[in-house]
mmCIF file of C-alpha atoms and ligand atoms in Angstrom:
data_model
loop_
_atom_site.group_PDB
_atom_site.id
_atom_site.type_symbol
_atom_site.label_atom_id
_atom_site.label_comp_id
_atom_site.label_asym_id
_atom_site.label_seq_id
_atom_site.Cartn_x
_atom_site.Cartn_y
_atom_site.Cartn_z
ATOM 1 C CA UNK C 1 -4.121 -14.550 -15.018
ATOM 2 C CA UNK C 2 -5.489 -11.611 -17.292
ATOM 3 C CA UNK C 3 -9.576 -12.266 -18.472
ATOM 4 C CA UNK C 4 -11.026 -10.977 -21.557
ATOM 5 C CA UNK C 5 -14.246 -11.045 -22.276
ATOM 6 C CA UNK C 6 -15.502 -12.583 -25.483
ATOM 7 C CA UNK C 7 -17.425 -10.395 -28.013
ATOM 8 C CA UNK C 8 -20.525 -12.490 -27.226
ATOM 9 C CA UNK C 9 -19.706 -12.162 -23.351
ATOM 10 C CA UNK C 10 -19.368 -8.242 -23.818
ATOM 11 C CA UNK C 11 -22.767 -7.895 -25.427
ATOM 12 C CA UNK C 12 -24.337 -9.828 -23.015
ATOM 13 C CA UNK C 13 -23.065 -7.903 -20.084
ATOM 14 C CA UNK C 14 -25.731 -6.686 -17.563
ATOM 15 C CA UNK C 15 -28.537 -8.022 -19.482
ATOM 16 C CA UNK C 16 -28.185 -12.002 -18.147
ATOM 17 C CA UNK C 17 -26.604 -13.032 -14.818
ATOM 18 C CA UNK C 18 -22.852 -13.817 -15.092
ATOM 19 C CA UNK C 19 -23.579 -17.189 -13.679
ATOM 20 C CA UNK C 20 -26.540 -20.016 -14.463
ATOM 21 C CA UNK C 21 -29.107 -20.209 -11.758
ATOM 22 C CA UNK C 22 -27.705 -24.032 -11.920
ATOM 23 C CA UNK C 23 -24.279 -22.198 -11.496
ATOM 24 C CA UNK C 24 -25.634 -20.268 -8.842
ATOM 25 C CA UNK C 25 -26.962 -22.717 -6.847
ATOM 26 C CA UNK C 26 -23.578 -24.488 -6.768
ATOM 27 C CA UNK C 27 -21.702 -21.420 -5.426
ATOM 28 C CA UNK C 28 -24.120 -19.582 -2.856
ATOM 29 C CA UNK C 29 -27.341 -21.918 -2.144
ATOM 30 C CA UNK C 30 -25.959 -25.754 -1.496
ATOM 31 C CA UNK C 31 -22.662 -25.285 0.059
ATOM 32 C CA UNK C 32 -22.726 -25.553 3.731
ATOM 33 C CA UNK C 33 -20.113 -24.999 6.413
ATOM 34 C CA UNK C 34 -18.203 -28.101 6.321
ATOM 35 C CA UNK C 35 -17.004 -29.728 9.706
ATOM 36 C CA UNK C 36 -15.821 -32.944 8.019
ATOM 37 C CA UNK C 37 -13.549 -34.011 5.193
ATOM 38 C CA UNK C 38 -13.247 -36.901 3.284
ATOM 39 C CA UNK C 39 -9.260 -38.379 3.440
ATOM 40 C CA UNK C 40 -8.615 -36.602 -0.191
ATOM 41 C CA UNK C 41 -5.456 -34.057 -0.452
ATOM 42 C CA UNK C 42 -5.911 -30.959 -1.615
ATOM 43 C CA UNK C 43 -3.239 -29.702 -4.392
ATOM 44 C CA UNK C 44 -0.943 -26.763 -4.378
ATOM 45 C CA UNK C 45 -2.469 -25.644 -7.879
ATOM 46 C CA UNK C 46 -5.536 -25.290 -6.607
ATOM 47 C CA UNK C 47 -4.435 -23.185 -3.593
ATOM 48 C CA UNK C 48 -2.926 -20.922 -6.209
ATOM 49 C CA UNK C 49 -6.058 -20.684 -7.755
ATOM 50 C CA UNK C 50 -7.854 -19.468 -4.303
ATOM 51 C CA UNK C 51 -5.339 -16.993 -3.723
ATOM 52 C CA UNK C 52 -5.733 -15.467 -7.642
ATOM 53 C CA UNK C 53 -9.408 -15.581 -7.294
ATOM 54 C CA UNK C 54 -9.588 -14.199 -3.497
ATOM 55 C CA UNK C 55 -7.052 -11.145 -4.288
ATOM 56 C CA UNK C 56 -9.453 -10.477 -7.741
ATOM 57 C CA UNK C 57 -12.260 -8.745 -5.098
ATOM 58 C CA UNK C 58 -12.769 -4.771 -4.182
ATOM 59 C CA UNK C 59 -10.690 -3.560 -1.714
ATOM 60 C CA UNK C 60 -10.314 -0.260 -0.561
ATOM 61 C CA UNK C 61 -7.463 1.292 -2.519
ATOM 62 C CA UNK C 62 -6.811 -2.065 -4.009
ATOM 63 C CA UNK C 63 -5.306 -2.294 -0.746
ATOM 64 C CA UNK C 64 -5.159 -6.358 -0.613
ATOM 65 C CA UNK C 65 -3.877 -6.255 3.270
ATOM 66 C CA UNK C 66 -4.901 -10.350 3.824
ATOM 67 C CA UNK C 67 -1.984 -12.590 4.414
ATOM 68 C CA UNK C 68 -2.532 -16.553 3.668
ATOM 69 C CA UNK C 69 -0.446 -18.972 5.604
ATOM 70 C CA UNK C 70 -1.324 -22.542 4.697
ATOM 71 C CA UNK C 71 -1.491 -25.061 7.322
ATOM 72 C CA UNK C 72 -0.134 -28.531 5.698
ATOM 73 C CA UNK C 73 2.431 -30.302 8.148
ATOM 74 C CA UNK C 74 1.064 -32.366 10.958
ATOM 75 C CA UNK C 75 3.455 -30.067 13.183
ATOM 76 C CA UNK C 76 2.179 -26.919 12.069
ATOM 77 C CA UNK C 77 -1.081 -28.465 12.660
ATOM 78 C CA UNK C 78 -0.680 -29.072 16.395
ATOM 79 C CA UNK C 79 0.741 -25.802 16.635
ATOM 80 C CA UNK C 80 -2.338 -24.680 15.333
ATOM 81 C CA UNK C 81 -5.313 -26.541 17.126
ATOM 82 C CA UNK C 82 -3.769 -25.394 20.798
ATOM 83 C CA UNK C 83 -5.288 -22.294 20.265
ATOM 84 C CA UNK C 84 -8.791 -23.550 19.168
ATOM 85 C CA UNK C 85 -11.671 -24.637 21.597
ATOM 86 C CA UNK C 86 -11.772 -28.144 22.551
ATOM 87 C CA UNK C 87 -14.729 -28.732 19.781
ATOM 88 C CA UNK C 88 -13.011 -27.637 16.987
ATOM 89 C CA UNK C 89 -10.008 -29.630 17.519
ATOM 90 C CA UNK C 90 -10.480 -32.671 15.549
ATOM 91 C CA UNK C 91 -12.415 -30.216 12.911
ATOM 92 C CA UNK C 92 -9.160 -28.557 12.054
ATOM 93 C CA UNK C 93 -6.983 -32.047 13.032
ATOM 94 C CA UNK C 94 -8.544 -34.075 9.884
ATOM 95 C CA UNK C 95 -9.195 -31.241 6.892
ATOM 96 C CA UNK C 96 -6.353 -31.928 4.800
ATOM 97 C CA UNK C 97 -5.684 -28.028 4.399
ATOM 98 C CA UNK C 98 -5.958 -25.435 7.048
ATOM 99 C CA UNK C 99 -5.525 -21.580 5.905
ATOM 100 C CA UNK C 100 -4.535 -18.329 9.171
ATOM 101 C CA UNK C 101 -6.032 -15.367 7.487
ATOM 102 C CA UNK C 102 -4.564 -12.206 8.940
ATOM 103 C CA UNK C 103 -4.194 -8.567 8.062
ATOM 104 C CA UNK C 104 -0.974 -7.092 7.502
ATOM 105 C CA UNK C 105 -0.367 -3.988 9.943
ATOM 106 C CA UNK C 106 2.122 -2.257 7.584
ATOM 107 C CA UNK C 107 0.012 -2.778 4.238
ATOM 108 C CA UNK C 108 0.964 0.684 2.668
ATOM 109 C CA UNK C 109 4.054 -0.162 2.385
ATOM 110 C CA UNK C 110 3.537 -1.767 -0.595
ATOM 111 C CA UNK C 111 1.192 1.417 -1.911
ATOM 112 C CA UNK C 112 3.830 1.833 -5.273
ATOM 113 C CA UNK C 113 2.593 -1.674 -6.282
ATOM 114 C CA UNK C 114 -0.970 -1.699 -5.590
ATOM 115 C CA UNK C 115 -1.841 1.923 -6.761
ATOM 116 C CA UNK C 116 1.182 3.980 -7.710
ATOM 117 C CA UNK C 117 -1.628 6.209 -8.881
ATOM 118 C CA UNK C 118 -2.737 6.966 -5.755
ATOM 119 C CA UNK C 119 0.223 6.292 -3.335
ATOM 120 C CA UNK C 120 0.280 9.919 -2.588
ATOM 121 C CA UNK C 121 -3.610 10.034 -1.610
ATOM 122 C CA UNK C 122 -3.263 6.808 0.242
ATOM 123 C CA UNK C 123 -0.233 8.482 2.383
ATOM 124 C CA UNK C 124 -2.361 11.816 2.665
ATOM 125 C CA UNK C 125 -5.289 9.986 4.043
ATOM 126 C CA UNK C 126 -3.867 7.380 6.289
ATOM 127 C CA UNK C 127 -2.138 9.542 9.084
ATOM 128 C CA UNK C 128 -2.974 7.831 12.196
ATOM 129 C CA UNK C 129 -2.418 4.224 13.534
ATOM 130 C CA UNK C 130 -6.313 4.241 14.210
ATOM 131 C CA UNK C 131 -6.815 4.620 10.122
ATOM 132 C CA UNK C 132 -4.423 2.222 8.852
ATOM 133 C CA UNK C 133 -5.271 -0.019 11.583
ATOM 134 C CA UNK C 134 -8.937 -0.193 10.804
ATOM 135 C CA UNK C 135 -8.315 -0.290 6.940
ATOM 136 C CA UNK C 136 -6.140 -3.153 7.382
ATOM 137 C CA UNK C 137 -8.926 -5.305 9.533
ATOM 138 C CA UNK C 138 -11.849 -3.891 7.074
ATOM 139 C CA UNK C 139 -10.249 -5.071 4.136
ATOM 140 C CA UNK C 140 -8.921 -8.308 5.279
ATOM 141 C CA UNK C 141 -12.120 -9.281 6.484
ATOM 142 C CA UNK C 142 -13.804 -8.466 3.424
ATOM 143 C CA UNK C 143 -10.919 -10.600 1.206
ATOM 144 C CA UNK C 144 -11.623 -13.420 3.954
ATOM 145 C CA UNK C 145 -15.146 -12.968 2.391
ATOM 146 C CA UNK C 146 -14.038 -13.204 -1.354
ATOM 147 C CA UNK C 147 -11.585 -16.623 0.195
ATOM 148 C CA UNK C 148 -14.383 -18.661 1.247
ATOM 149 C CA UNK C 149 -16.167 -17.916 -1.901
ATOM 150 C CA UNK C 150 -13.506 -18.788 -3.820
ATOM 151 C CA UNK C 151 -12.963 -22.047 -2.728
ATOM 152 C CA UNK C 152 -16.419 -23.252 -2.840
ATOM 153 C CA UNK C 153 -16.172 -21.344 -6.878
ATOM 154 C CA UNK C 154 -13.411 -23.509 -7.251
ATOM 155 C CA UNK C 155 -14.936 -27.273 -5.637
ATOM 156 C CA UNK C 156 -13.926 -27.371 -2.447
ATOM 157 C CA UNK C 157 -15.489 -26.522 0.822
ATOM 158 C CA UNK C 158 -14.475 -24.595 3.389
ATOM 159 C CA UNK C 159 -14.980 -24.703 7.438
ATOM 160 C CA UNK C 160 -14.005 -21.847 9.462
ATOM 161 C CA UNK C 161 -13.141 -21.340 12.760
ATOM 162 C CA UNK C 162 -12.707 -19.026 15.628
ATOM 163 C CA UNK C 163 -9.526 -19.480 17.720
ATOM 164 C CA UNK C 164 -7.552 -17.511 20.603
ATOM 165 C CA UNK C 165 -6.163 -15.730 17.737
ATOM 166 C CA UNK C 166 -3.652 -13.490 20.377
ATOM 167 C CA UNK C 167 -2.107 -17.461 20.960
ATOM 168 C CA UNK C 168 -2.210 -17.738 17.368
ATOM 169 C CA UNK C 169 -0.114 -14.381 16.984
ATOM 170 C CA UNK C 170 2.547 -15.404 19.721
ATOM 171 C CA UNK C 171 2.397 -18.734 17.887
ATOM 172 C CA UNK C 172 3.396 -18.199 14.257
ATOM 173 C CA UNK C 173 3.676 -14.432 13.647
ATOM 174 C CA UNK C 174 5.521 -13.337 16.912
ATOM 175 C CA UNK C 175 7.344 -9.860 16.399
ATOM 176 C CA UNK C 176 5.536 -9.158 13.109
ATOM 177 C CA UNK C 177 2.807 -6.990 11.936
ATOM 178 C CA UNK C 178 0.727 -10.167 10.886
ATOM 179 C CA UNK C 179 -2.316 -10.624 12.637
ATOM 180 C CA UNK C 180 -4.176 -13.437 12.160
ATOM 181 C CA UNK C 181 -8.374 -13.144 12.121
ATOM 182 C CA UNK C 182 -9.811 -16.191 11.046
ATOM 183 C CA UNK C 183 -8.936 -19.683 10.631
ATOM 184 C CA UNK C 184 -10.244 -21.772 7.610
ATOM 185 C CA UNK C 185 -10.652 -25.321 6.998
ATOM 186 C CA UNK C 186 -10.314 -26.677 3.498
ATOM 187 C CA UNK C 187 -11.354 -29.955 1.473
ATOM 188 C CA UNK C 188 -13.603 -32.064 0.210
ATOM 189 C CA UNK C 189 -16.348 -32.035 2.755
ATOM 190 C CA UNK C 190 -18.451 -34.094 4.058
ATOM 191 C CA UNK C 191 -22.233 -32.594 4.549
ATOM 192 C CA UNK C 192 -23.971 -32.593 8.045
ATOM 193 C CA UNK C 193 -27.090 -33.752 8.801
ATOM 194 C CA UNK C 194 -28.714 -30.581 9.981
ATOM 195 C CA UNK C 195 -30.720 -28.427 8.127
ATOM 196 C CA UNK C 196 -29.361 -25.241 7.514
ATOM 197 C CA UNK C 197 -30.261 -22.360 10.106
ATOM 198 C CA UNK C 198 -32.622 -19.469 9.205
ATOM 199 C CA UNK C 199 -31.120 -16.781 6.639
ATOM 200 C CA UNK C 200 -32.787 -13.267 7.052
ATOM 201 C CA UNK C 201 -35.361 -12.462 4.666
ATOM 202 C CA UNK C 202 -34.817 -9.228 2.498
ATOM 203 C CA UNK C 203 -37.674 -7.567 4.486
ATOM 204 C CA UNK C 204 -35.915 -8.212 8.080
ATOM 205 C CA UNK C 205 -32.631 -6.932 6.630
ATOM 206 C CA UNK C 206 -33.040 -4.070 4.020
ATOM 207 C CA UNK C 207 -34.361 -0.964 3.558
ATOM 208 C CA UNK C 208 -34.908 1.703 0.842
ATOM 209 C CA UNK C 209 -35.157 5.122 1.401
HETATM 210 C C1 LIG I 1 -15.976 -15.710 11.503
HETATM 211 C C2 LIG I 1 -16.566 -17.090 11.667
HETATM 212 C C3 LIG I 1 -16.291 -17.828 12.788
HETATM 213 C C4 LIG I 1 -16.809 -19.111 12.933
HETATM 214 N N1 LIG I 1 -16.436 -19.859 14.017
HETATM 215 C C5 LIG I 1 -16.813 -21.162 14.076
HETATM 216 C C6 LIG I 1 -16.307 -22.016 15.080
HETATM 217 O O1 LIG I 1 -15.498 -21.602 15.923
HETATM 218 N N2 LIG I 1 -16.686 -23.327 15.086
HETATM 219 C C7 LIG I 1 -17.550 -23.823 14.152
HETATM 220 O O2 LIG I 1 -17.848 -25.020 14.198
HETATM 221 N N3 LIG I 1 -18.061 -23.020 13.174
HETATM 222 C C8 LIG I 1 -17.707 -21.714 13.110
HETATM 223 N N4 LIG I 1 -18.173 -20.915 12.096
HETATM 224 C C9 LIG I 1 -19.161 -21.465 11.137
HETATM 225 C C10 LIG I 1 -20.553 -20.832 11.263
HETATM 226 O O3 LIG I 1 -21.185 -21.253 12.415
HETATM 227 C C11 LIG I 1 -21.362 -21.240 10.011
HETATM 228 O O4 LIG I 1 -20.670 -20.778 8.880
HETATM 229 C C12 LIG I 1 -22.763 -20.670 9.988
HETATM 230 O O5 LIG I 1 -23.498 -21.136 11.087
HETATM 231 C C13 LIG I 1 -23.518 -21.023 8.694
HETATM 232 O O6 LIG I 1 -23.628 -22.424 8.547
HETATM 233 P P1 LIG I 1 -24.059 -23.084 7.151
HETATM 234 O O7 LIG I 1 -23.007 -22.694 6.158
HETATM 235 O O8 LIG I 1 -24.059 -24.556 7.373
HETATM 236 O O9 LIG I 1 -25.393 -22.546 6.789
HETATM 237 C C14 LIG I 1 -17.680 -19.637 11.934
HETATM 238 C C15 LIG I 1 -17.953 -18.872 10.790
HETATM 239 C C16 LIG I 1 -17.381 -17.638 10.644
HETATM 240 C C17 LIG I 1 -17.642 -16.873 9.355
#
């Protein structure tokens, strides 16, 4: 997918927000964490879509170490909810998608295709496990970030979930250098009745020095 701004987009860059305040609204300030899902599949396309959109954010090096494995069979979806807590069971049981986020452990491997500019640096700088380790986590994490907000970009909702994610390993990624870090429901949710908890205010939470 390759964007190009318009000439009227271009010379209204950084004076108006990219997005409506209607726009966003849609994207950061109604969505909620979605425990429900209405019985309504969820198509291949648009999983392609999440993936282009997710792998679009920063990360370090253009590193891109998050691995998606998408949960659709009812057998991989057993598999999947013994290593969840008894309450999120039926969560992950009735969203018509379920996505393993992980981190790949051998990311640079693939430095030529991500930066062949800087494949040398990346080699230079990432000489012990430690490093590429905690690169690998850090930038998953952060595309797990981008994920979410791509769904919910793109219409759907998203629900994740914690889970024994060393069971989850053993489970589906046994004797590779995938580690799974977050499980994520997706669909077409259906909204709780709670209000939302507090959100820090930018006083509790910032400062400038
Ligand atoms: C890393 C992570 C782990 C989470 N684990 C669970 C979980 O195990 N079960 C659950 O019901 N919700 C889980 N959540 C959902 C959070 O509780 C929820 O996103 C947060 O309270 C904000 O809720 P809101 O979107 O409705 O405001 C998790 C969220 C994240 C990001």
């Amino acid at each position: 997918m390759v964007f190009s701004p318009t000439e009227n987009e271009q010379s209204l860059k950084g004076k108006m927000p990219r997005l409506t305040d209607s726009q966003i609204t849609a994207l950061f300030r109604e969505p909620r964490t979605m425990r429900k899902f209405e019985d309504r599949s969820v198509s291949d396309d648009q999983l392609r879509q999440i993936q282009e959109l997710t792998y679009l954010g920063p990360t370090a090096f253009n590193s891109q170490p998050l691995r998606i494995t998408w949960i659709k069979s009812i057998e991989a979806r057993e598999r999947l909810v013994k290593h969840l807590i008894e309450s999120n069971r039926e969560k992950a049981l009735q969203a018509p998608i379920n996505a393993i986020l992980s981190y790949d452990r051998l990311w640079m491997e693939r430095a030529d295709v991500f930066n062949p500019r800087a494949t040398e640096s990346i080699k230079g700088y990432y000489t012990t496990e430690n490093r590429v380790l905690s690169a690998a986590q850090q930038n998953a994490n952060l595309q797990a970030g981008y994920f979410m907000i791509a769904t919910r970009a793109l219409g759907l909702d998203v629900g994740p979930l914690g889970a024994d994610f060393d069971g989850l390993y053993e489970e589906f990624f046994s004797g590779t250098d995938e580690h799974p870090i977050l499980v994520v429901n997706i669909g077409y949710g259906i909204p709780t009745k709670y209000p939302r908890d507090t959100r820090f205010g930018y006083d509790e939470v910032t400062r400038s020095l």
